[in-house]
Structures are given as C-alpha cells and as structure tokens.
mmCIF file of C-alpha atoms in Angstrom:
data_model
loop_
_atom_site.group_PDB
_atom_site.id
_atom_site.type_symbol
_atom_site.label_atom_id
_atom_site.label_comp_id
_atom_site.label_asym_id
_atom_site.label_seq_id
_atom_site.Cartn_x
_atom_site.Cartn_y
_atom_site.Cartn_z
ATOM 1 C CA MET E 1 31.741 35.685 -38.068
ATOM 2 C CA GLU E 2 33.251 33.769 -40.927
ATOM 3 C CA LEU E 3 31.123 31.405 -42.957
ATOM 4 C CA GLU E 4 33.359 28.448 -42.130
ATOM 5 C CA ALA E 5 33.001 29.050 -38.394
ATOM 6 C CA ALA E 6 29.226 29.329 -38.735
ATOM 7 C CA LYS E 7 29.165 26.012 -40.598
ATOM 8 C CA MET E 8 31.112 24.325 -37.828
ATOM 9 C CA ILE E 9 28.818 25.701 -35.138
ATOM 10 C CA GLY E 10 25.713 24.698 -37.113
ATOM 11 C CA ALA E 11 26.981 21.170 -37.668
ATOM 12 C CA GLY E 12 27.814 20.856 -33.993
ATOM 13 C CA LEU E 13 24.326 21.985 -33.028
ATOM 14 C CA ALA E 14 22.787 19.525 -35.495
ATOM 15 C CA THR E 15 24.582 16.632 -33.836
ATOM 16 C CA ILE E 16 23.099 17.394 -30.404
ATOM 17 C CA ALA E 17 20.245 15.112 -31.459
ATOM 18 C CA LEU E 18 22.650 12.172 -31.214
ATOM 19 C CA ALA E 19 22.660 12.481 -27.420
ATOM 20 C CA GLY E 20 18.887 12.155 -27.383
ATOM 21 C CA VAL E 21 19.085 9.150 -29.652
ATOM 22 C CA GLY E 22 21.495 7.441 -27.272
ATOM 23 C CA VAL E 23 19.156 8.045 -24.366
ATOM 24 C CA GLY E 24 16.194 6.805 -26.397
ATOM 25 C CA ILE E 25 17.894 3.572 -27.437
ATOM 26 C CA GLY E 26 18.951 2.978 -23.855
ATOM 27 C CA ASN E 27 15.374 3.449 -22.684
ATOM 28 C CA ILE E 28 14.007 1.102 -25.331
ATOM 29 C CA PHE E 29 16.334 -1.772 -24.537
ATOM 30 C CA GLY E 30 16.283 -1.132 -20.791
ATOM 31 C CA ALA E 31 12.503 -1.358 -20.755
ATOM 32 C CA PHE E 32 12.638 -4.509 -22.883
ATOM 33 C CA VAL E 33 15.101 -6.225 -20.564
ATOM 34 C CA SER E 34 13.082 -5.208 -17.527
ATOM 35 C CA GLY E 35 9.842 -6.417 -19.074
ATOM 36 C CA SER E 36 11.308 -9.665 -20.336
ATOM 37 C CA LEU E 37 12.667 -10.452 -16.871
ATOM 38 C CA ARG E 38 9.227 -9.891 -15.389
ATOM 39 C CA ASN E 39 7.409 -11.936 -18.044
ATOM 40 C CA PRO E 40 9.762 -14.158 -20.056
ATOM 41 C CA ALA E 41 6.911 -15.730 -22.034
ATOM 42 C CA ALA E 42 5.992 -12.391 -23.608
ATOM 43 C CA ALA E 43 9.542 -11.428 -24.605
ATOM 44 C CA PRO E 44 9.514 -13.033 -28.089
ATOM 45 C CA LYS E 45 6.180 -11.381 -28.892
ATOM 46 C CA VAL E 46 7.452 -7.913 -27.994
ATOM 47 C CA PHE E 47 10.894 -8.181 -29.607
ATOM 48 C CA GLY E 48 9.611 -7.143 -33.038
ATOM 49 C CA ASN E 49 8.248 -3.923 -31.568
ATOM 50 C CA VAL E 50 11.573 -3.342 -29.827
ATOM 51 C CA LEU E 51 13.426 -3.622 -33.122
ATOM 52 C CA LEU E 52 10.940 -1.281 -34.785
ATOM 53 C CA GLY E 53 11.448 1.289 -32.032
ATOM 54 C CA PHE E 54 15.213 0.900 -32.340
ATOM 55 C CA ALA E 55 15.072 1.412 -36.112
ATOM 56 C CA LEU E 56 12.914 4.523 -35.845
ATOM 57 C CA THR E 57 15.129 5.982 -33.137
ATOM 58 C CA GLU E 58 18.243 5.232 -35.143
ATOM 59 C CA ALA E 59 16.666 6.928 -38.164
ATOM 60 C CA VAL E 60 16.595 10.182 -36.183
ATOM 61 C CA ALA E 61 20.352 9.825 -35.669
ATOM 62 C CA LEU E 62 20.917 9.271 -39.370
ATOM 63 C CA PHE E 63 18.791 12.306 -40.236
ATOM 64 C CA ALA E 64 20.797 14.412 -37.782
ATOM 65 C CA LEU E 65 24.070 13.274 -39.343
ATOM 66 C CA VAL E 66 22.786 13.971 -42.843
ATOM 67 C CA ILE E 67 21.788 17.488 -41.813
ATOM 68 C CA ALA E 68 25.193 18.019 -40.186
ATOM 69 C CA PHE E 69 26.986 16.884 -43.330
ATOM 70 C CA LEU E 70 24.762 19.056 -45.503
ATOM 71 C CA ILE E 71 25.633 22.051 -43.350
ATOM 72 C CA LEU E 72 29.351 21.276 -43.477
ATOM 73 C CA PHE E 73 29.731 20.378 -47.143
ATOM 74 C CA GLY E 74 26.721 22.047 -48.748
#
C-alpha cells in the first residue's frame, strides 16, 4: 500500500469520532430541552452546565480534526 493511501485511510478513521460528537451534542441539548420543559424554573441554573458539556464535547471534535490533519500533512 502506498504511503499516501495509508494517510487517507488513517485520516478517515480519525474523523469517525465526529459522528460520536454529533450524537453527544444532540443528547446534551435534547436532555436540556426535555428537562427545561419539565421544570422551567431550573433551566437558567442548568444552562451553564449545558454549555460546559457542549464545549467539552466539541473539544473532542477539534482534537479529532487536529489528529486527522496531522496524519494528512505531517
């Protein structure tokens, strides 16, 4: 197998994590919407935690993209 083909396959495998990130972000905001509809008074108190969870989940996506780019161009 050529090195260029191996790089492409490796970068593609590294970006599989992006599917998990999409599912995770959907779960975070889906649970927030569901919880805020059940108890609207608690929604502003929980929103900071929702944003923290979103940021940490999004960081996984950025790490996956960085690894993919390092494989492709490194």
